[in-house]
Coordinates of C-alpha atoms and ligand atoms in Angstrom, one line a residue:
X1 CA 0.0 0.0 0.0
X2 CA 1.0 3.5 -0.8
X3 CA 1.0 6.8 1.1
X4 CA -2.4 8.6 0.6
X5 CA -2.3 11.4 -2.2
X6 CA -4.8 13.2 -0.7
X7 CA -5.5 14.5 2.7
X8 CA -4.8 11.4 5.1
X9 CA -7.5 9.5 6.4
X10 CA -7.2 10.5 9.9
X11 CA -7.4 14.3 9.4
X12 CA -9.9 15.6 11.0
X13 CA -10.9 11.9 12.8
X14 CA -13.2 11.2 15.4
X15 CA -11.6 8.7 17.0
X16 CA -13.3 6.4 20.1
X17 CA -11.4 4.4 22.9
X18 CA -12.7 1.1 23.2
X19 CA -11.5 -0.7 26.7
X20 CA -12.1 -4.1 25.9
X21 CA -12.3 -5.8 29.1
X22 CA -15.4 -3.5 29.7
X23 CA -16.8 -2.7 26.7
X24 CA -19.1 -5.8 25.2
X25 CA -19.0 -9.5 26.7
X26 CA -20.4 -12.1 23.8
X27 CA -20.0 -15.4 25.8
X28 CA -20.9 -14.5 29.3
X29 CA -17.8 -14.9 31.2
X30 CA -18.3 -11.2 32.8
X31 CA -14.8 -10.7 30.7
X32 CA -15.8 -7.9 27.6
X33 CA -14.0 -9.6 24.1
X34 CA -13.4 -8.9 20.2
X35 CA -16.7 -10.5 19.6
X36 CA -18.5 -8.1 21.5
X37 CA -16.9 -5.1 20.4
X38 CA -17.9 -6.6 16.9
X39 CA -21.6 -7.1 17.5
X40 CA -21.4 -2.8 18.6
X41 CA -19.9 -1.3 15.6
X42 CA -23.1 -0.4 14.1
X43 CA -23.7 1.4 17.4
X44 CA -19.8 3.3 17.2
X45 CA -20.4 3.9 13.3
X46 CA -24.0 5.4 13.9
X47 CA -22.6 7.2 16.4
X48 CA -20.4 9.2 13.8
X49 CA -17.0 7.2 14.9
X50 CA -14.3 7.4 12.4
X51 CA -11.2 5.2 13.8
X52 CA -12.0 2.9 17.0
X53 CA -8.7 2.2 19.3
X54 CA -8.7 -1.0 21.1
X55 CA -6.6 -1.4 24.3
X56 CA -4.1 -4.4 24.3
X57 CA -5.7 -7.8 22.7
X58 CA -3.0 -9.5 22.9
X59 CA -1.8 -12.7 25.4
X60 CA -1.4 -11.5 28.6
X61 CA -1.3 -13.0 32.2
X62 CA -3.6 -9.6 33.1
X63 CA -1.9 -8.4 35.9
X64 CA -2.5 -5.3 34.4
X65 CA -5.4 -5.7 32.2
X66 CA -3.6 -6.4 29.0
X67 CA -0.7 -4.3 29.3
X68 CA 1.6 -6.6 30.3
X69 CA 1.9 -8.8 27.0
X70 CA 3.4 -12.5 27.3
X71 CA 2.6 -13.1 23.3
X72 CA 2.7 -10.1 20.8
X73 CA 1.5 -12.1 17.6
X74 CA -1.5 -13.7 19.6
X75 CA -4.9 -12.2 20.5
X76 CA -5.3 -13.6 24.2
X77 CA -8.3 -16.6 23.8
X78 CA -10.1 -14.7 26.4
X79 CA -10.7 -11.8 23.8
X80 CA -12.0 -14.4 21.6
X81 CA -8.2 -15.7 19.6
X82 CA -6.8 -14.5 16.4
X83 CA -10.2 -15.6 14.3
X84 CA -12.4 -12.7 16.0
X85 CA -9.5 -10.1 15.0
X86 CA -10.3 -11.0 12.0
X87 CA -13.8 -11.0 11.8
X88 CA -13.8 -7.7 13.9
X89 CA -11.4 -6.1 11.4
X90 CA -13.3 -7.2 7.8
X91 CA -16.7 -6.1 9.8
X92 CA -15.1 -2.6 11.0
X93 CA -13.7 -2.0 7.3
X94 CA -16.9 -2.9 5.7
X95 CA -18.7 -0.2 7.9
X96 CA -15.6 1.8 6.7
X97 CA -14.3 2.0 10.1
X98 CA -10.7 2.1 11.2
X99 CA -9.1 0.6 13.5
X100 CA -5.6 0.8 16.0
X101 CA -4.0 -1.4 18.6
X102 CA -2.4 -0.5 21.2
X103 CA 1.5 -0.9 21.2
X104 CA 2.7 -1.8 24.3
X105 CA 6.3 -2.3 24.0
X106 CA 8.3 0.2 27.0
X107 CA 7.9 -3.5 28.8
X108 CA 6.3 -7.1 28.5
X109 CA 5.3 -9.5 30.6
X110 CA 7.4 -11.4 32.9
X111 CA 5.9 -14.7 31.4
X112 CA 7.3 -13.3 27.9
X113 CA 9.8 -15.8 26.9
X114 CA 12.1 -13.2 26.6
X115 CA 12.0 -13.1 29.9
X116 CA 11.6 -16.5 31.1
X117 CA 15.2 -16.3 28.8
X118 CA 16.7 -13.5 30.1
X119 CA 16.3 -14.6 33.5
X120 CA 16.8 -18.3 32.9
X121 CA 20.3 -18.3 31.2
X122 CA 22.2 -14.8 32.2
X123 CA 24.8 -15.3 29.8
X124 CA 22.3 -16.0 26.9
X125 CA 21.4 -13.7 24.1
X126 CA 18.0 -12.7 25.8
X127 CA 19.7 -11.1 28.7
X128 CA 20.2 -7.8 27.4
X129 CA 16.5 -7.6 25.8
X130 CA 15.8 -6.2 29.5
X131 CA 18.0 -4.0 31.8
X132 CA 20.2 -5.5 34.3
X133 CA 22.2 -3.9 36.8
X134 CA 23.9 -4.8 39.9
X135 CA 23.5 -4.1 43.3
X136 CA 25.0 -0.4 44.5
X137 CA 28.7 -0.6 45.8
X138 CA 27.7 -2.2 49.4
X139 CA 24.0 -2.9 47.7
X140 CA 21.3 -2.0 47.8
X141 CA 19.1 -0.1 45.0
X142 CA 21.0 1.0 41.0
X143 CA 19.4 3.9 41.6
X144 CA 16.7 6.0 42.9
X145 CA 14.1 5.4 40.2
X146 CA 10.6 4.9 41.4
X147 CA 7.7 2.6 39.7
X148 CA 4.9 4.5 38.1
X149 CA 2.6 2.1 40.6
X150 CA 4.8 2.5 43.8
X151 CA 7.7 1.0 45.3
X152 CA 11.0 1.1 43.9
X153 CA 12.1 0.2 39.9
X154 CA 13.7 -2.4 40.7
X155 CA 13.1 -6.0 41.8
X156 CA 16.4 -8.4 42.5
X157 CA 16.7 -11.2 41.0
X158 CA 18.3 -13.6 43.8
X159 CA 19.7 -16.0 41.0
X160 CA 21.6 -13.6 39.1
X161 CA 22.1 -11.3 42.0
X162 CA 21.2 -8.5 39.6
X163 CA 18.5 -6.5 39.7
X164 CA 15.9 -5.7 36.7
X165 CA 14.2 -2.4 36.0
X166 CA 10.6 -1.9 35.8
X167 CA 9.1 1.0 35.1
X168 CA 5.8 -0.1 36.4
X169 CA 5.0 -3.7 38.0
X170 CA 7.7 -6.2 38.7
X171 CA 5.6 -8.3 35.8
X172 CA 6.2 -5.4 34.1
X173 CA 10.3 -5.3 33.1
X174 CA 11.4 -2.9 30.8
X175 CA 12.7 -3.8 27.5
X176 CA 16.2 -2.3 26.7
X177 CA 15.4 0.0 23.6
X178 CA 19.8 0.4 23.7
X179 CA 19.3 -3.2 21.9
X180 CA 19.1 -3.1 18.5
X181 CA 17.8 -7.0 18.5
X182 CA 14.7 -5.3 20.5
X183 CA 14.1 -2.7 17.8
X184 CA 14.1 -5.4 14.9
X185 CA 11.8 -7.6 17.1
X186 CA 9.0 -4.6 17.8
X187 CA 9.9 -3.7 13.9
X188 CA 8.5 -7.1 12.9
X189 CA 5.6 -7.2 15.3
X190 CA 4.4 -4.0 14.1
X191 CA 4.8 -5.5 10.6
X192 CA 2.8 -8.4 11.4
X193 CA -0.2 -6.6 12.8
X194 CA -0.3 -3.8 10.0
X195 CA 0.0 -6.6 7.6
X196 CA -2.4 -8.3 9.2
X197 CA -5.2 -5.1 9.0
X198 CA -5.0 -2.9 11.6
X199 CA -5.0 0.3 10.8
X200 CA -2.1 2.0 13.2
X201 CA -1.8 2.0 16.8
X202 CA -1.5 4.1 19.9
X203 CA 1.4 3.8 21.0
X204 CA 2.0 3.1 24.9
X205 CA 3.9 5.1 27.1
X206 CA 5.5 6.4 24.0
X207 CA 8.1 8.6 25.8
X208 CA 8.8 6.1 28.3
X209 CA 11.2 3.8 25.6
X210 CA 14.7 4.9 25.7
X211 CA 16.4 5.4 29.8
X212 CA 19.4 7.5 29.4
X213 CA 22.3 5.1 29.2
X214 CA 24.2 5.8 32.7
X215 CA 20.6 5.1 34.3
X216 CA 21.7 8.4 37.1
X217 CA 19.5 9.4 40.1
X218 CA 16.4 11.2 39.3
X219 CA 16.6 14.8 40.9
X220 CA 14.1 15.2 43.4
X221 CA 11.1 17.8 43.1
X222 CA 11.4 20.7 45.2
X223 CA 9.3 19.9 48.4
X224 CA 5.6 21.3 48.0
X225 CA 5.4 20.8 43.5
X226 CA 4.8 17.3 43.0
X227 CA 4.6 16.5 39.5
X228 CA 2.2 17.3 37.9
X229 CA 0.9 14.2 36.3
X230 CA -1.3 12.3 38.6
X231 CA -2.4 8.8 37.6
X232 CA 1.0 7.5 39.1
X233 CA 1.7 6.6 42.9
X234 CA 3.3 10.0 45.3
X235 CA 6.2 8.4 45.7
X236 CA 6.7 8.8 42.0
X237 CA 5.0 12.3 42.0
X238 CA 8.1 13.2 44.3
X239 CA 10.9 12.9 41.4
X240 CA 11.7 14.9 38.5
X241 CA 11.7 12.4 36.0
X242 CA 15.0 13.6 33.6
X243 CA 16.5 10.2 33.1
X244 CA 14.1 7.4 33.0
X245 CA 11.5 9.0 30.5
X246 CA 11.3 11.4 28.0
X247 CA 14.8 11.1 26.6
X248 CA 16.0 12.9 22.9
X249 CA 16.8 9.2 21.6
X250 CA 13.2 8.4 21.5
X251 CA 12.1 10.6 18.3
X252 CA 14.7 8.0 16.4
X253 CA 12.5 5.1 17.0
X254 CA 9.1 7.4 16.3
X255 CA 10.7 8.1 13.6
X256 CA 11.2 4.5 12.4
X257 CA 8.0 3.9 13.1
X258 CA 7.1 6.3 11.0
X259 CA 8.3 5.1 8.0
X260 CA 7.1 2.1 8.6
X261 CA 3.4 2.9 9.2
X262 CA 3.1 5.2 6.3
X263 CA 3.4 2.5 4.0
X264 CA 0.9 0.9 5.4
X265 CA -1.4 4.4 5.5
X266 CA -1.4 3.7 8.9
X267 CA -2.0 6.2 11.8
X268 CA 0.3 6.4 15.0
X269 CA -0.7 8.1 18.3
X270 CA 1.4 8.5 21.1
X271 CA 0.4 8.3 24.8
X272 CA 2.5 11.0 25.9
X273 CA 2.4 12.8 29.1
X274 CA 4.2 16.3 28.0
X275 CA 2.2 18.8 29.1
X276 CA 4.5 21.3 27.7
X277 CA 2.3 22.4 24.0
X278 CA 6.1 23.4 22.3
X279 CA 7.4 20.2 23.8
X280 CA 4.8 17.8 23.1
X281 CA 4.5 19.4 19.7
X282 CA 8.9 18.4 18.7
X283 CA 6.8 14.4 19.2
X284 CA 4.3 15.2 16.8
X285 CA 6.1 16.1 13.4
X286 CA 6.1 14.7 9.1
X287 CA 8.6 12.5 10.2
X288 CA 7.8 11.3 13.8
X289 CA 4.2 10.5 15.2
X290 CA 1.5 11.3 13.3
X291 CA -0.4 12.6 16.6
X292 CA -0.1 12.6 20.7
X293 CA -3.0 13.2 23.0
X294 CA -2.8 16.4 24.7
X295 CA -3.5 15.6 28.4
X296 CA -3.8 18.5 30.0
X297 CA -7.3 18.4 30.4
X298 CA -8.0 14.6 31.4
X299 CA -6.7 15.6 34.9
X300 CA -8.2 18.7 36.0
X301 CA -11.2 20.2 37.7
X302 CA -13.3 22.6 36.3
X303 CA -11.1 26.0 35.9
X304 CA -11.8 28.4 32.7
X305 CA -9.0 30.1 32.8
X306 CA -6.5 27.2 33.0
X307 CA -9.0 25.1 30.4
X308 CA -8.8 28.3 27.7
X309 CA -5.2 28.8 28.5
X310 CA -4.3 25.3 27.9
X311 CA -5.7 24.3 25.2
X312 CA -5.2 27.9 23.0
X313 CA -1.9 26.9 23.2
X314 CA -1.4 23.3 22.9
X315 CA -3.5 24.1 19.6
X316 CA -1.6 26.7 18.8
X317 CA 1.7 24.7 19.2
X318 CA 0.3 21.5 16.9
X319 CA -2.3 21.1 14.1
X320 CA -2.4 17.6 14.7
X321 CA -2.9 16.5 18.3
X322 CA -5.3 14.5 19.5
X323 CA -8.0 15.9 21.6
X324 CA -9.0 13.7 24.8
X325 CA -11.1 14.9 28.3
X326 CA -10.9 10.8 29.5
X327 CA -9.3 7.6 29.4
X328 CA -9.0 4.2 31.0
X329 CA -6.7 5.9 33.3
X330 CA -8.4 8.8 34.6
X331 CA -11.4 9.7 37.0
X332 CA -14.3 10.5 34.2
X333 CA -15.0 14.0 33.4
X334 CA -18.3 15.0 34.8
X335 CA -17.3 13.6 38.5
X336 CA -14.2 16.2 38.0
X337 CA -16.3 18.6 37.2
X338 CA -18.3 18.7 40.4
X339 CA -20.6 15.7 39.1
X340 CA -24.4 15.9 38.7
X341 CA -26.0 17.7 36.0
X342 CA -23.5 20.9 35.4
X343 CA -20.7 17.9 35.8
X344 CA -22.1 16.9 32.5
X345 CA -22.7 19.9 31.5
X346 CA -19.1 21.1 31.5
X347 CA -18.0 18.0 30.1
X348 CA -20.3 18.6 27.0
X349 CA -19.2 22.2 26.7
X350 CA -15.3 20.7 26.2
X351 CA -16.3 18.3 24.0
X352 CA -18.0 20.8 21.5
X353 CA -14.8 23.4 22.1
X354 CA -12.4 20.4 21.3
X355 CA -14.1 19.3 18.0
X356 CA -13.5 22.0 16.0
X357 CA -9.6 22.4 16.6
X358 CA -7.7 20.8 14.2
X359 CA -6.6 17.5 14.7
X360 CA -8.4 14.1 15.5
X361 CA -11.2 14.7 18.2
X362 CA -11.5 11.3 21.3
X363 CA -14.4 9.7 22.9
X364 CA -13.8 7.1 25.9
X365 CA -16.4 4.5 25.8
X366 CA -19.5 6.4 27.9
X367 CA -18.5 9.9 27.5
X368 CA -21.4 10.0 24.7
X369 CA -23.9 9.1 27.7
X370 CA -21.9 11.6 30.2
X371 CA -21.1 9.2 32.4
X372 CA -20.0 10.2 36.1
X373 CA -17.2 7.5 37.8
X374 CA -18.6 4.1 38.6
X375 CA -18.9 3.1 41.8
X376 CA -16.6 0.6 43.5
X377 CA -17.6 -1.4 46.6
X378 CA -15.2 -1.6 48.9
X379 CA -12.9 -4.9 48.6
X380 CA -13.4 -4.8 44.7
X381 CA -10.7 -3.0 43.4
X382 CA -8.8 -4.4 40.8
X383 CA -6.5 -2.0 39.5
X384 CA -3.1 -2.2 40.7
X385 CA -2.5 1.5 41.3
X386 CA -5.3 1.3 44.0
X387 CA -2.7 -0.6 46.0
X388 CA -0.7 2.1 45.7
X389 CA -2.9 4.9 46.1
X390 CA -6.7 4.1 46.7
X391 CA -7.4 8.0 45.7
X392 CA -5.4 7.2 42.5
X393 CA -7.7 3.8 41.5
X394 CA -8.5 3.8 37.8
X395 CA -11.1 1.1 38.3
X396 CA -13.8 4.3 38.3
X397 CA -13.6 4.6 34.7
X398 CA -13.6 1.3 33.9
X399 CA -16.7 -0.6 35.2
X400 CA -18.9 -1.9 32.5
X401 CA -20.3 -0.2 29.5
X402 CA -24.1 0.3 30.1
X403 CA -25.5 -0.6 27.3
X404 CA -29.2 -1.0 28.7
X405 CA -30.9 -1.3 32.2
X406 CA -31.4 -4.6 34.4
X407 CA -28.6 -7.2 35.8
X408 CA -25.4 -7.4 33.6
X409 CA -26.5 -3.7 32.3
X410 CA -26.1 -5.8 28.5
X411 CA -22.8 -5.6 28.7
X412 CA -22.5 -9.4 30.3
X413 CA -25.3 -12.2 30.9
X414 CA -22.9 -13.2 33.9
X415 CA -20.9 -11.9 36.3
X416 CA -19.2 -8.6 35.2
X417 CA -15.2 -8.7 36.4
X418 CA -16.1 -5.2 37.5
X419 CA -18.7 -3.9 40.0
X420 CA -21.3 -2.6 37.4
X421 CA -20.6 0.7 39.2
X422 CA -24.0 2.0 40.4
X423 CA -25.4 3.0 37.1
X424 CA -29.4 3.9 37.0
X425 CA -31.6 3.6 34.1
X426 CA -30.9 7.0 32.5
X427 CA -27.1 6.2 32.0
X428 CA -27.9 3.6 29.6
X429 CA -27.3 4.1 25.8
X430 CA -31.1 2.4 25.4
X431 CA -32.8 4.6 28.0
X432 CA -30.9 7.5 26.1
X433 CA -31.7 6.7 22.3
X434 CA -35.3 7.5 23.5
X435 CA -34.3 10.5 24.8
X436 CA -33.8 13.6 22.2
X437 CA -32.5 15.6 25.2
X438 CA -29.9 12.9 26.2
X439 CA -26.1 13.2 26.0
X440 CA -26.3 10.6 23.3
X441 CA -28.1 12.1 20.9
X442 CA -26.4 15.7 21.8
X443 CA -22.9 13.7 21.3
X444 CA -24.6 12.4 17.7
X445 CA -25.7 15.9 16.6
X446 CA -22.4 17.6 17.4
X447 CA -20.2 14.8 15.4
X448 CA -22.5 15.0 12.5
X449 CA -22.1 19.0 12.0
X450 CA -18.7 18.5 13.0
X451 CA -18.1 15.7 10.1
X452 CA -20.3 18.1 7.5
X453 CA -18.9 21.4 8.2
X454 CA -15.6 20.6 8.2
X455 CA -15.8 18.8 4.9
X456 CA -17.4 21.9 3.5
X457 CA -15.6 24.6 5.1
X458 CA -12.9 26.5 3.0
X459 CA -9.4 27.0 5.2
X460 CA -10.4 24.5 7.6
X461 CA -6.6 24.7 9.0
X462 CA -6.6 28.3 10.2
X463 CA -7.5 28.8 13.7
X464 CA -8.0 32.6 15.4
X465 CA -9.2 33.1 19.0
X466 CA -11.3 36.0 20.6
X467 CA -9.1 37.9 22.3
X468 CA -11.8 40.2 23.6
X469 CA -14.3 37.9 24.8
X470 CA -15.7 38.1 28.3
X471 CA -13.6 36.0 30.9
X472 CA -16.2 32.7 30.5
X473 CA -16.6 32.9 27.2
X474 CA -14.5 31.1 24.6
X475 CA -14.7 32.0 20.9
X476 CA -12.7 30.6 18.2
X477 CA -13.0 30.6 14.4
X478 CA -11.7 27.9 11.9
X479 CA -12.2 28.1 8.1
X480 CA -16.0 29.4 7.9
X481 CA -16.8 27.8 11.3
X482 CA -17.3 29.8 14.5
X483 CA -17.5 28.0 18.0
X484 CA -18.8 29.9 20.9
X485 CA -19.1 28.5 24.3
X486 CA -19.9 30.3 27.9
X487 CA -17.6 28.3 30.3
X488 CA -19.3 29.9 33.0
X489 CA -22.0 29.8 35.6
X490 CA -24.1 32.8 34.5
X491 CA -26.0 33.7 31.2
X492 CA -23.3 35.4 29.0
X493 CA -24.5 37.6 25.8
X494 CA -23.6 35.9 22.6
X495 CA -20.6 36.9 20.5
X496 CA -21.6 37.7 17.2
X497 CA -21.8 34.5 15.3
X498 CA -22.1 35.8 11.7
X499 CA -23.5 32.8 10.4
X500 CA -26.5 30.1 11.5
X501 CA -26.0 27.9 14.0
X502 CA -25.7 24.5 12.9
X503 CA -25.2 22.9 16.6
X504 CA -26.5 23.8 19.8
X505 CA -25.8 21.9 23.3
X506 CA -28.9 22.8 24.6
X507 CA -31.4 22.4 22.0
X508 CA -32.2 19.4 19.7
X509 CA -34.0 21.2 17.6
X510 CA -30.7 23.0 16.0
X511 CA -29.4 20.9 12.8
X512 CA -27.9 22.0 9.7
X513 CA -30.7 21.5 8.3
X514 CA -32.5 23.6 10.5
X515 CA -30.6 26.4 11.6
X516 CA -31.4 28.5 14.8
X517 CA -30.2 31.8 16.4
X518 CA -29.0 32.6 19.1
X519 CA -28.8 36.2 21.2
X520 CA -27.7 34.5 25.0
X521 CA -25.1 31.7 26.0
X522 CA -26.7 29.6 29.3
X523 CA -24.4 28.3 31.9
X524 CA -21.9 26.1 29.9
X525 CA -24.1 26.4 26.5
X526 CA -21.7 25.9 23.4
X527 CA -22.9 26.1 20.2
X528 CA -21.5 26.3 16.7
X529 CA -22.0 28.5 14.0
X530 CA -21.2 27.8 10.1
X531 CA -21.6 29.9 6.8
X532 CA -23.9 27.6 4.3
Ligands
NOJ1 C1 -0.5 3.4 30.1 C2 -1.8 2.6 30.0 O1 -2.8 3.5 29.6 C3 -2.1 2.1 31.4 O2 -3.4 1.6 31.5 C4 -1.0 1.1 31.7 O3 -1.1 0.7 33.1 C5 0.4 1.7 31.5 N1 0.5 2.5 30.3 C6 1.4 0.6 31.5 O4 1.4 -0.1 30.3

């Protein structure tokens, strides 16, 4: 396959985050598989979903959900084995659907045989696929380096008397992107999978790949300015990560990568925790990624300012990052946002200022119904990082998809892995299609305008802000698009709009194909205005 001619495939994308333990079970084990998330791409494609991402298929022992990987070239028989890959992928590209993996490869399992090798027979050839170091002079620790889940980096092996690196769980160990033998293995499983159909990946931990060489102490954080990433356990909060992640080196295998996926027309997205817009931006490039989430927003309460601030210039710094509020790894956006009805709300009004920027615009599964954090019973947690941090668990956003109301919630005819999380009737996607109101069909009616304006509008790259809007009010212009949205908690005076709106959060009514007007912005209103 050749490079696109045209505009790539993913410009412009909406993109949806399938978690595939919780998504759609088809055989009852309370486990969601590739089957189910077959049997619901009618739902993702009606929805207005371009590209669907699935989190890690492959064999794994699960001690953290999939992303510790024992087998890169199988698709774990719990998710339903290689054949529903297939059947999956020919359904998703008849529908015209895309859809990414998730490359995990800044560690595999400890089952790996890699591993099992490496560990087995020090002196064999698998040894350095992992990093090894020795105790300190009079033992002890190689360094200061803490796991993203707690505890130290490093676990000793008593048989070797060397210890191995992990950046997160001890079944976790770091592979040693130094050897060239693991670049030509991850080279080939890449190769296998986009030969095999998928369309890309999202790239794990992207940053995370390369340590610097000498493996030094982390500097600590001044006391008092913990880093600012959450989602990782405080003692890992307390470094300043300059030599385990984030190192120069890594843009050379980004930009292998690269090279690689564009002959397949494939699409890569880095998980990259740069919150930095210039920064993240030297990741995203022609020759590296093709696009990075921009995460500043998938931690933080509800604060204008910073929101406008933030993403003005993380826009401003890339055309072609990709826009996320949530993730498997994050408390859901309406419970950040003071929960209830204005949680929503808010989380609505992001989702409309988000869709016009350029780049590829992401759903997590249940964002489309507004979904607050499910609720986990005490004793039930699952996630490792709850171990380390209860405050930190990311089980919240992952209890089942509810798909429609009664036991199993249709997302298992067993016994969910999960607690279902304490959803009502109203959450449900079949208590919601009924609804014209419901944060469904509002999600529906803004991708739709979205997917019709920008395919009509002229200059849909340029992007100005109102510099003179009141404080609450956000107001930004692409190509013949205007988007408008009051951020705050009192009625604001529309801008003008110069054109009809084409999408308004608060009323149903509002399509393209009937137009509406619009003299006052509501608390957290946001609608969109487009010239015919
Ligand atoms: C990021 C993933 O999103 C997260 O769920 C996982 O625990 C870590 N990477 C380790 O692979």
């Amino acid at each position: 396959m050749t490079k696109a001619a045209s505009k790539p495939w993913w410009t412009d994308a909406v993109g949806y985050q399938v978690y595939v333990p919780s998504f759609q079970d088809s055989d009852g084990d309370g486990w969601g598989d590739l089957p189910g998330v077959t049997s619901r791409l009618g739902y993702l494609a009606d929805l207005g979903v371009d590209v669907v991402w699935l989190t890690p298929f492959f064999v794994s022992p699960m001690r953290d959900h999939g992303y510790d990987i024992s087998d890169y070239r199988r698709v774990d028989p719990r998710f339903g084995g290689d054949a529903a890959l297939d059947r999956l992928l020919a359904e998703a590209h008849h529908r015209g659907l895309k859809v990414i993996g998730d490359l995990v490869v800044n560690h595999s399992s400890d089952q790996h045989p890699w591993f099992q090798a490496a560990r087995d027979d020090p002196g064999g050839p698998f040894r350095d696929y992992y990093l090894w170091r020795d105790p300190a002079p009079g033992g002890g620790l190689p360094n200061n380096w803490s796991s993203v889940f707690g505890g130290p980096a490093w676990t000793f092996d008593a048989r070797s008397g060397q210890y191995y690196l992990h950046l997160f769980l001890p079944e976790q160990p770091d592979l040693n992107w130094h050897n060239p033998r693991v670049v030509d293995e991850v080279d080939a499983i890449m190769e296998h999978w986009l030969g095999r159909g998928l369309d890309g990946f999202r790239v794990d931990t992207a940053a995370f790949l390369m340590k610097h060489p000498e493996l030094p102490d982390n500097p600590a954080l001044p006391p008092g300015e913990p880093h600012p990433v959450l989602g990782a356990a405080p003692e890992w909060r307390l470094l300043d990560h300059v030599y385990d992640i984030h190192q120069p080196e890594v843009h050379q295998i980004h930009a292998r990568w690269r090279r690689r996926a564009d002959r397949h027309d494939a699409f890569l997205v880095g998980e990259i925790y740069e919150l930095d817009p210039e920064a993240l931006a030297a990741f995203v490039t022609e020759e590296r990624l093709h696009s990075s989430f921009y995460f500043g927003l998938v931690d933080s309460a509800w604060d204008p300012a910073r929101i406008r601030t933030a993403l003005r210039a993380a826009a401003t710094a890339s055309p072609r990052l990709s826009w996320v509020q949530a993730n498997h790894d994050r408390p859901r956006p309406p419970s950040r946002y003071g929960g209830g009805a204005t949680g929503v709300r808010r989380a609505m009004a992001l989702h409309v200022l988000d869709a016009f920027l350029p780049g590829v615009t992401w759903l997590y599964q249940g964002e489309e119904l507004g979904l607050a954090n499910g609720v986990i019973p005490r004793g039930r947690a699952a996630d490792p990082l709850a171990a380390a941090d209860p405050t930190q668990s990311r089980d919240v956003a992952r209890t089942p998809m509810p798909w429609a109301p009664g036991p199993g919630l249709g997302f298992t005819t067993g016994e969910p892995w999960l607690p279902e999380g304490g959803r009502t009737g109203a959450d449900t996607v079949a208590v919601q299609r009924d609804d014209p109101a419901s944060s469904f069909h509002a999600m529906r009616r803004l991708l739709a305008a979205r997917k019709r304006v920008l395919a009509r509008s002229p200059a849909a790259q340029g992007l100005t802000w109102r510099d003179d809007a009141a404080d609450d009010l956000v107001v930004y212009r692409r190509g013949g698009v205007t988007v408008a949205i009051n951020l705050g908690d009192t009625p604001i005076a529309a801008p003008p709009l110069d054109h009809p709106v084409v999408f308004d959060s608060d009323d149903p009514s509002v399509t393209l194909d009937r137009p509406g007007t619009i003299t006052t912005l509501a608390p957290y209103q946001a609608v969109v205005a487009a010239a015919p």
